[in-house]
Every structure is written in C-alpha cells, then in structure tokens.
Amino acid sequence: MATIVTHGVVGLGLGKVYATRRMGVLFWVLAFLSPMVPDFDVFGMFWNIPYDGSPLSHRGFTHSIVFACALGLLMAWLTFRYFNVRFWPLWLFFSAAIASHGVLDALTNGGYGIAFFWPFDSTRYGPRWGPIQVTDIGFEIPDFRTSRTVHTELLWVWLPTALIVNLVMSYRYWKSCKSSATRSTGANPTPPAP
Ligand SMILES: [Zn+2]
C-alpha cells in the first residue's frame, strides 16, 4: 500500500474537485477517511485469512471497483440529505475516492496485485504500474527525511494532487470573476453616447 495518509490526501483532493461550494467538517472527514477503508482487509489476518491471492486476502475485493461503488452508494445515501447535495454526483465522488485506493496501490512498486474487477474477474492487476515505493511502515509514522516511500509519494501523489486542485480552483475563480463581470455590465449598461 501507499501510506494511509496519502490515500486520505487523494480523497481530500477529489473532495476539492467535487465541492463547488463550502462543505461542512463531516464531508472533509469522510473525504479523508473513505479512501482508507479498502486496507481494512489487513485485519483479515486476525481471522487467519492467508495472503494467497483469494478475494478475501489483501488487495482483494475491498480494492475492487464494485466495492468502491457499493460503499460509495451507502455513504451517499446516508449523507446526501444532510449535505443537501444531489445524490448521484455525491455517489460518484465517494466511489472515486474509495476506488482511488486501488489505483494508488497499483502504482506502487511492490506487494500484491489488485482485484479491480472482482467479482467478474479475480485476476490481480499491477502492481508496478508506477514509481511509488511500496510502504513497509504500515500504520506507523515514517521518518520524513529518510523514507523513500514518503519521498516518492510527495513527488508522485501529493504534488500532482495539489497541482490539479489548484488548476480546478483557479478555473472556478476565473469563471466566477467572468460571470460577475458579465452581470455587473448587464446591471449597469453603459449609457449611450449623446
Ligand atoms: Zn491497499
């Protein structure tokens, strides 16, 4: 896996892209936490589930697109009235945030493949699709100066996420400036020349 915080950062980035208005604290907490859920499969070791490539083992069904869509559906159903937003875009956001986990794992340079298409296809895809150093630090806090995992995640995940969010925010800002300029010219039309 990539580090758990980095999964959360991608969720926050997607949240920024999704949210066109101010959202409450609960939304941002869920945006941060929902991409972490697929790794709960590591607790399978308490039930002696072996790492054998079966859907229940690590990077199995919890990392699939179907799981992301189903959990996204539940989360959107539970919260869309509270957030006072449209259901399907919220579902799309939660699903994308959860599905981003498997994509990020596939971009690491180690560990098991990801069962993206479970239950239709149990093939494990990736990893080694990208340059992110697979973590060996689990849920511990890494040493930021020396950890190659942290360095590759900052470069290949945090930086692109920040760039995309800034690009989207700048575009929205530019659009709102443009529309308010159009409105103000519409409200106060230039008087005709005498
Ligand atoms: Zn994972």
PDB file of N, CA and C and ligand atoms in Angstrom, residues 1 7 38-39 58-59 63 101 105, ligand 1:
ATOM      1  N   MET A   1       0.823  -1.208   0.000  1.00  0.00           N
ATOM      2  CA  MET A   1       0.000   0.000   0.000  1.00  0.00           C
ATOM      3  C   MET A   1       0.854   1.254   0.000  1.00  0.00           C
ATOM      4  N   HIS A   7      -3.374   8.104   0.957  1.00  0.00           N
ATOM      5  CA  HIS A   7      -4.694   7.733   0.435  1.00  0.00           C
ATOM      6  C   HIS A   7      -5.710   8.816   0.819  1.00  0.00           C
ATOM      7  N   PRO A  38     -10.461   0.463   2.079  1.00  0.00           N
ATOM      8  CA  PRO A  38     -10.046  -0.810   1.464  1.00  0.00           C
ATOM      9  C   PRO A  38      -8.946  -1.544   2.214  1.00  0.00           C
ATOM     10  N   ASP A  39      -8.078  -0.830   2.918  1.00  0.00           N
ATOM     11  CA  ASP A  39      -6.997  -1.518   3.628  1.00  0.00           C
ATOM     12  C   ASP A  39      -7.457  -2.183   4.921  1.00  0.00           C
ATOM     13  N   HIS A  58      -5.436  -9.700   1.137  1.00  0.00           N
ATOM     14  CA  HIS A  58      -5.069  -8.290   0.954  1.00  0.00           C
ATOM     15  C   HIS A  58      -5.088  -7.888  -0.524  1.00  0.00           C
ATOM     16  N   ARG A  59      -5.605  -6.667  -0.778  1.00  0.00           N
ATOM     17  CA  ARG A  59      -5.770  -6.117  -2.129  1.00  0.00           C
ATOM     18  C   ARG A  59      -6.772  -6.932  -2.958  1.00  0.00           C
ATOM     19  N   HIS A  63     -10.538  -3.799  -2.647  1.00  0.00           N
ATOM     20  CA  HIS A  63      -9.840  -2.876  -3.548  1.00  0.00           C
ATOM     21  C   HIS A  63     -10.499  -2.829  -4.925  1.00  0.00           C
ATOM     22  N   HIS A 101      -7.976   4.257  -4.076  1.00  0.00           N
ATOM     23  CA  HIS A 101      -7.069   3.464  -3.239  1.00  0.00           C
ATOM     24  C   HIS A 101      -6.371   2.367  -4.060  1.00  0.00           C
ATOM     25  N   ASP A 105      -2.420   1.891  -5.059  1.00  0.00           N
ATOM     26  CA  ASP A 105      -1.702   0.654  -4.718  1.00  0.00           C
ATOM     27  C   ASP A 105      -1.055   0.051  -5.967  1.00  0.00           C
TER      28      ASP A 105
HETATM   29 ZN    ZN B   1      -4.410  -1.137  -0.185  1.00  0.00          ZN
END
